[in-house]
Short mmCIF file of C-alpha atoms and ligand atoms in Angstrom, two decimals:
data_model
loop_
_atom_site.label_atom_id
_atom_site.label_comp_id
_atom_site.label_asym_id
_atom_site.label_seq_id
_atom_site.Cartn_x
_atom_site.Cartn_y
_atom_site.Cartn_z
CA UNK J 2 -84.95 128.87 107.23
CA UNK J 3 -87.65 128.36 104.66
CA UNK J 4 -86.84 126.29 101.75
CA UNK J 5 -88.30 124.83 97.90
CA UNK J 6 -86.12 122.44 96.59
CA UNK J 7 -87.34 122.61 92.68
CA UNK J 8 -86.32 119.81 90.21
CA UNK J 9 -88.26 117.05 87.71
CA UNK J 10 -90.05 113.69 89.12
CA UNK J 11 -86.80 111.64 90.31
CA UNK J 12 -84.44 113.96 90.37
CA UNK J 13 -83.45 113.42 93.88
CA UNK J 14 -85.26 115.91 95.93
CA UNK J 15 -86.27 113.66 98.66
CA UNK J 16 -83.04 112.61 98.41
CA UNK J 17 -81.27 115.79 99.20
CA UNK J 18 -84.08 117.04 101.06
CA UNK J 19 -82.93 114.28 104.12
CA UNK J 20 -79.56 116.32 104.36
CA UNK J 21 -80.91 119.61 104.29
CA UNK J 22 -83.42 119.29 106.65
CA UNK J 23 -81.34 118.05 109.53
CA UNK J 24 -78.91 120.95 108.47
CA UNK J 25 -81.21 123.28 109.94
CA UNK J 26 -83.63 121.00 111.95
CA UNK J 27 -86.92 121.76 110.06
CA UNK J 28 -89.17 119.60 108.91
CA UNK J 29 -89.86 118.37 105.45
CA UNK J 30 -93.13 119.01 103.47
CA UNK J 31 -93.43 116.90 101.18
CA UNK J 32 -97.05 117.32 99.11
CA UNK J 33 -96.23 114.16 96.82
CA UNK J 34 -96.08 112.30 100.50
CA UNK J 35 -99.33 114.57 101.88
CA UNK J 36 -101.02 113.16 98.80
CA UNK J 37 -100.02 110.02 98.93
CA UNK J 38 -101.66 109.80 102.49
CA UNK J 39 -104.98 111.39 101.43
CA UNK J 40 -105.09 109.01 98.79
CA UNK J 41 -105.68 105.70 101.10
CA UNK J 42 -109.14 107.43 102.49
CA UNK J 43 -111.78 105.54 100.18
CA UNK J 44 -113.45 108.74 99.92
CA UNK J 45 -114.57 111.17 96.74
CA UNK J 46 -111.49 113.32 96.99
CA UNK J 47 -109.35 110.79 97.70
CA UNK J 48 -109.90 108.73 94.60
CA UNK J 49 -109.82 111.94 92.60
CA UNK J 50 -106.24 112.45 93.95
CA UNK J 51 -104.86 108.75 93.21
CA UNK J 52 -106.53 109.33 89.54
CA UNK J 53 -104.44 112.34 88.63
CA UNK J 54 -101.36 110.85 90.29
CA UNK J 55 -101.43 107.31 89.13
CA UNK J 56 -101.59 109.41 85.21
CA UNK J 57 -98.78 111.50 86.35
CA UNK J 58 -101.23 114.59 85.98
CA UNK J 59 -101.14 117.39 88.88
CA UNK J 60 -103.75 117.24 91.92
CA UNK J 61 -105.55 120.84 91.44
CA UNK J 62 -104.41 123.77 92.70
CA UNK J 63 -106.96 124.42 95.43
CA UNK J 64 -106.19 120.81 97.40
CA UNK J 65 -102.90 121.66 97.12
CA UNK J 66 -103.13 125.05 98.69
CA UNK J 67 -105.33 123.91 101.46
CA UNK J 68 -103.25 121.05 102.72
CA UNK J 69 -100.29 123.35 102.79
CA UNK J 70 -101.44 126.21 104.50
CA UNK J 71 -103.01 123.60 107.28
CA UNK J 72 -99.50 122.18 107.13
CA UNK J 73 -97.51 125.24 108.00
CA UNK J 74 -99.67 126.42 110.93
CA UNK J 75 -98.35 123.49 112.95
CA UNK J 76 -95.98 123.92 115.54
CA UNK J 77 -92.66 122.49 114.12
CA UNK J 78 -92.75 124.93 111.31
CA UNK J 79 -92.42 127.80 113.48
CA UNK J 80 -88.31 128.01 112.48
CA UNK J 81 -88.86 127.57 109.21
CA UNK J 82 -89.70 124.40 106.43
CA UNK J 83 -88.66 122.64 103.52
CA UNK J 84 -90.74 122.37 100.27
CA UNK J 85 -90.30 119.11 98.15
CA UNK J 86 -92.62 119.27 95.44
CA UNK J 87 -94.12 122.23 96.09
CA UNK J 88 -94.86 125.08 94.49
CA UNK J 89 -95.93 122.87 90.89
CA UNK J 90 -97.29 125.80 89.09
CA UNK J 91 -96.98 129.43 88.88
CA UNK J 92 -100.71 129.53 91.18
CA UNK J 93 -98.86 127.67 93.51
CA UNK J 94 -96.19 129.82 93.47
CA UNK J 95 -98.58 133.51 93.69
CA UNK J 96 -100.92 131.68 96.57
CA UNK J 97 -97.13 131.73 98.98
CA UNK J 98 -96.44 135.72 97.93
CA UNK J 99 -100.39 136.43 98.52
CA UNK J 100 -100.23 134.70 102.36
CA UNK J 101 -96.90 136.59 102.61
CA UNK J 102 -95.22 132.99 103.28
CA UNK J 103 -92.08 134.24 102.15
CA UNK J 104 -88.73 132.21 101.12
CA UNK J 105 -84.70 132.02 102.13
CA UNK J 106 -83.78 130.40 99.61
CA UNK J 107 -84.98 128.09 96.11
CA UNK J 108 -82.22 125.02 95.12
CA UNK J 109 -83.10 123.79 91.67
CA UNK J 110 -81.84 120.30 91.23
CA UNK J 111 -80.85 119.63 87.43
CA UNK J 112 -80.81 116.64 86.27
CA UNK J 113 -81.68 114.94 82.61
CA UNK J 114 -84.64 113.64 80.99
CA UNK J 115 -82.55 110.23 80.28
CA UNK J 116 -81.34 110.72 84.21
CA UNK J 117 -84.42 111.12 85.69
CA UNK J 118 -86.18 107.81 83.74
CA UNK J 119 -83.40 105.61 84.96
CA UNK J 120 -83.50 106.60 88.45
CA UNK J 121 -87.40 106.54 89.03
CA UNK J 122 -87.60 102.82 86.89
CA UNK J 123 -85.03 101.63 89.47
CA UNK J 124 -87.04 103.32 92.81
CA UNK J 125 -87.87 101.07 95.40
CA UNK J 126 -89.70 102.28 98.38
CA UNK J 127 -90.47 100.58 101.68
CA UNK J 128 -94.05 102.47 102.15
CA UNK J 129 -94.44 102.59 105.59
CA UNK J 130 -91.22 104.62 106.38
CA UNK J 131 -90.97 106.13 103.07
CA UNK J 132 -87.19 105.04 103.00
CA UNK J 133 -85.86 105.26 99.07
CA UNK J 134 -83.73 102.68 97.45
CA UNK J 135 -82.21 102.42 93.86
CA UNK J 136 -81.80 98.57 92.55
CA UNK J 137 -78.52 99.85 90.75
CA UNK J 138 -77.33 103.28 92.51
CA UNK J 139 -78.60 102.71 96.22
CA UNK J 140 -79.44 98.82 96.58
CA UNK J 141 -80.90 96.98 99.71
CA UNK J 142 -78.70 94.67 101.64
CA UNK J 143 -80.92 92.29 100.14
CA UNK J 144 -83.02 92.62 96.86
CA UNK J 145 -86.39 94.17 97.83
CA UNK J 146 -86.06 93.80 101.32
CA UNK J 147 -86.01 97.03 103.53
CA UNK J 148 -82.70 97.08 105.79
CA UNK J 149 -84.02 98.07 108.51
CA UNK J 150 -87.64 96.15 109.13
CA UNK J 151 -87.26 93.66 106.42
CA UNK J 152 -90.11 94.32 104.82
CA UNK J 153 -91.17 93.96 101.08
CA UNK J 154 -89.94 96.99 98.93
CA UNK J 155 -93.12 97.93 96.31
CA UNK J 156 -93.05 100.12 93.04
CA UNK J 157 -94.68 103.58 93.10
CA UNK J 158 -97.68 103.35 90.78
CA UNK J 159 -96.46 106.29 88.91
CA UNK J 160 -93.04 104.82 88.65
CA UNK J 161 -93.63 103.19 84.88
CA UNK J 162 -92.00 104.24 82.27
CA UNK J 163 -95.37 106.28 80.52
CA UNK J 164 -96.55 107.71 83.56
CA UNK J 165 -92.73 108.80 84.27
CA UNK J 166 -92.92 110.46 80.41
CA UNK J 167 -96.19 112.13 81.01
CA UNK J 168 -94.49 113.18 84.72
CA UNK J 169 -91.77 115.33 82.99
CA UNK J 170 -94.11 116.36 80.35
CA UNK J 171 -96.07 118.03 83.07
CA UNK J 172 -92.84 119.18 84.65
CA UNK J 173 -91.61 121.24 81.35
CA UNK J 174 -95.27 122.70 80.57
CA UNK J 175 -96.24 123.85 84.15
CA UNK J 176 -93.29 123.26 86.58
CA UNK J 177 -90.09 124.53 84.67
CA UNK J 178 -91.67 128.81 84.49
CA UNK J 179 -90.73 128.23 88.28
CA UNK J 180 -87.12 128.43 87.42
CA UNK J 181 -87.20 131.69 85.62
CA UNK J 182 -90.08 132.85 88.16
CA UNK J 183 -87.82 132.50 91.12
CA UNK J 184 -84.42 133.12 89.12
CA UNK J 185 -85.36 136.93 88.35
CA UNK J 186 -87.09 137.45 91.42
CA UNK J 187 -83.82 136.83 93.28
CA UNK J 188 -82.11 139.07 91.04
CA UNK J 189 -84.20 141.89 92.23
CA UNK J 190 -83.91 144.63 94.86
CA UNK J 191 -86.88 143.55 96.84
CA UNK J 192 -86.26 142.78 100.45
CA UNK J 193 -88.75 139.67 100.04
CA UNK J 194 -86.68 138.15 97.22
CA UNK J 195 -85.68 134.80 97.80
CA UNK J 196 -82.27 133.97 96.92
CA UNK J 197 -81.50 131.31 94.06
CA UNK J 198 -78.83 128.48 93.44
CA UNK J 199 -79.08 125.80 90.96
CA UNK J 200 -76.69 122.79 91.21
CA UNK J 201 -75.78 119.79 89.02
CA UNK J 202 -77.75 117.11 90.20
CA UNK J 203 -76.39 114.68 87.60
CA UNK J 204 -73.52 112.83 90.04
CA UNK J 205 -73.82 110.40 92.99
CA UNK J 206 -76.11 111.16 95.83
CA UNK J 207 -73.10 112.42 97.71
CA UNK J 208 -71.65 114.00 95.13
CA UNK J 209 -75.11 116.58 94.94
CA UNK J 210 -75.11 116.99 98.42
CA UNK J 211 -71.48 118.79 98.28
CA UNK J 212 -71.98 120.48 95.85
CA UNK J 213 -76.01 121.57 97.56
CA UNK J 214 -74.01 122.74 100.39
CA UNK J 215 -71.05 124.48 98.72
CA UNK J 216 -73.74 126.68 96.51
CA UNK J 217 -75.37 127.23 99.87
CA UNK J 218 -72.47 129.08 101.43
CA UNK J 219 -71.51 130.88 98.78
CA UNK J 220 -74.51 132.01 97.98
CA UNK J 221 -74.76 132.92 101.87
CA UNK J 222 -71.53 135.11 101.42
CA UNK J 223 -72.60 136.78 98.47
CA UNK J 224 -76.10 137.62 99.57
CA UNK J 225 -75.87 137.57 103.13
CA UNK J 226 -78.97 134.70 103.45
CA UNK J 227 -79.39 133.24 106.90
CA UNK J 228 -77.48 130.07 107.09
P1 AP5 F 576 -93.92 113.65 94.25
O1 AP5 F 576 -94.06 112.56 95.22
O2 AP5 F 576 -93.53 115.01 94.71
O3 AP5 F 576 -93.00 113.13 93.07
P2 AP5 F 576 -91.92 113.86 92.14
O4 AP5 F 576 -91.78 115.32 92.21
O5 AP5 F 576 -92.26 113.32 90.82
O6 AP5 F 576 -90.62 113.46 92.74
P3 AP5 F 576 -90.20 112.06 93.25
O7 AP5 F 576 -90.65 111.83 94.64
O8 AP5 F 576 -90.63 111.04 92.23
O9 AP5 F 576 -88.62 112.15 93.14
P4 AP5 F 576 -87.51 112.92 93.96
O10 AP5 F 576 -87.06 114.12 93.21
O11 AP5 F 576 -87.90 113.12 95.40
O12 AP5 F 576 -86.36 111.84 93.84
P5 AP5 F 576 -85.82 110.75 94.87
O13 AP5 F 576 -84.96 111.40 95.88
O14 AP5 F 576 -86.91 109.86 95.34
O15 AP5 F 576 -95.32 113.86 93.47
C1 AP5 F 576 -96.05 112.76 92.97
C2 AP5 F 576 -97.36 113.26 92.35
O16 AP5 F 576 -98.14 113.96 93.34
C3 AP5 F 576 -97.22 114.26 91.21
O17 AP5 F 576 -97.00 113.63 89.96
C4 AP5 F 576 -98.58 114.98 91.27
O18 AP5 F 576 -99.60 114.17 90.73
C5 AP5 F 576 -98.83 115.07 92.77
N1 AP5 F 576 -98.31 116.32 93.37
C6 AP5 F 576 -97.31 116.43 94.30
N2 AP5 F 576 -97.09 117.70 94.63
C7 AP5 F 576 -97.97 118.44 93.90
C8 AP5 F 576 -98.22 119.84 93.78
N3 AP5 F 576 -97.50 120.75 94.49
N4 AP5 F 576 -99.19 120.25 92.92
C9 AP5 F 576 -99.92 119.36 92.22
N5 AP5 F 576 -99.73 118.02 92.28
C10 AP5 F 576 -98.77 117.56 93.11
O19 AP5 F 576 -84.85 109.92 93.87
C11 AP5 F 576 -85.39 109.12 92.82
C12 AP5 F 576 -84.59 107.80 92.72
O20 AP5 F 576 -83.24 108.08 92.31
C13 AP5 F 576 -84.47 107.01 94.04
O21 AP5 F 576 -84.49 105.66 93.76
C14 AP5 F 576 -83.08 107.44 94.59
O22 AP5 F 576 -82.51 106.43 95.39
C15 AP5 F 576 -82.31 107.66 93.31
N6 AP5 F 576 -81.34 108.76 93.40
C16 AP5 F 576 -81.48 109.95 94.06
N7 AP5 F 576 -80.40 110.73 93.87
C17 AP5 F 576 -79.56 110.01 93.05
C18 AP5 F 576 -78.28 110.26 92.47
N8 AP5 F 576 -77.65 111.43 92.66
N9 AP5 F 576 -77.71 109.29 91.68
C19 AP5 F 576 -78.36 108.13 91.45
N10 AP5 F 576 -79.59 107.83 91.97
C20 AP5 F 576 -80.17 108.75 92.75
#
């Protein structure tokens, strides 16, 4: 099962992508989290990275591409993978058709401008693990504390408020032709076609992940997808 779960900064992709991926036991790919790694080497490309991201601009195309297709090689993605943040443009999105790394299925996760600014202003993330809290929605036992190892929950960088505007800025320009990209591929007769579902991403956590999972099988019924 090969998977991009498509949606603005914050709009719970990480999230969602937790339930999905022990759904079908694959692992996740997550290039905001591949970045984020690069970005604590002190070297050239390194800094470049933690530039663009700290401005909520997009790490080029060509880093992207490479630390992906190194990324899929490995063993645990023989049975398939889930993209989080990834395809970002419509290179991206050309680079998977030209390697013939073809798709099961694209889940846009809709959610609102206003949405999406109060859930990243209220992330809290315990770096290490990469575990995801909300001070209002999803709150640690104790206030910015991890549950489990008690460390000290931190702030993503580009978690303030005009990085997060810039962030969805970048989304609408060079993100959002995904959505139509994908859409009326899916609608086509090619055998290579992904198929498509976009859910309502505005409720709880829980509340998403229903409705993820109903759109899944029906979409599964109607198109016959492998799920
Ligand atoms: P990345 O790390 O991918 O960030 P993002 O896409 O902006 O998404 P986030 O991780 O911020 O949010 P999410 O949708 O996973 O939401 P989450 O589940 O955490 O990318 C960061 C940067 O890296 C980019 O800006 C760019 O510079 C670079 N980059 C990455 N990929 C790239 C690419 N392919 N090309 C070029 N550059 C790239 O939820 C958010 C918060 O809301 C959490 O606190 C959570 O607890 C809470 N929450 C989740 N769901 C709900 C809900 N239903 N109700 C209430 N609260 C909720």
């Amino acid at each position: 099962m090969r998977i991009i779960l498509l949606g603005g900064p914050g709009a719970g992709k990480g999230t969602q992508a937790k339930h999905l991926t022990e759904k079908f036991n694959i692992p996740q790919i997550s290039t905001g989290d591949m970045l984020r790694a690069v970005c604590k080497e002190s070297t050239e490309q390194g800094l470049a990275i933690k530039q663009a991201m700290n401005s909520g601009e997009l790490v080029s195309d060509e880093i992207i591409l490479q630390l992906v297709k190194r990324r899929i090689k490995e063993s645990d993605c023989a049975n398939g993978f889930l993209f989080d943040g990834f395809p970002r443009t419509l290179a991206q999105a050309d680079a998977l058709v030209k390697e013939e790394v073809f798709i099961d299925m694209v889940i846009e996760i809709d959610v609102s401008d206003d949405e999406i600014i109060r859930r990243i202003s209220g992330r809290r993330v315990h770096q290490p693990s990469g575990r995801t809290y909300h001070v209002d929605f999803y709150p640690p036992k104790q206030p910015d504390v991890d549950d489990v190892t008690g460390e000290q929950l931190t702030q993503r960088l580009d978690d303030t408020e005009a990085t997060i505007r810039n962030r969805l800025e970048v989304y609408h320009n060079q993100t959002s032709p995904l959505r139509q990209f994908y859409e009326q591929w899916s609608k086509s007769d090619d055998s290579n076609a992904p198929g498509y579902v976009k859910i309502d991403g505005s409720g709880s956590a829980a509340d998403t992940r229903d409705a993820l999972f109903s759109a899944l099988e029906g979409d599964s019924n109607n198109s016959g997808a492998k799920l």
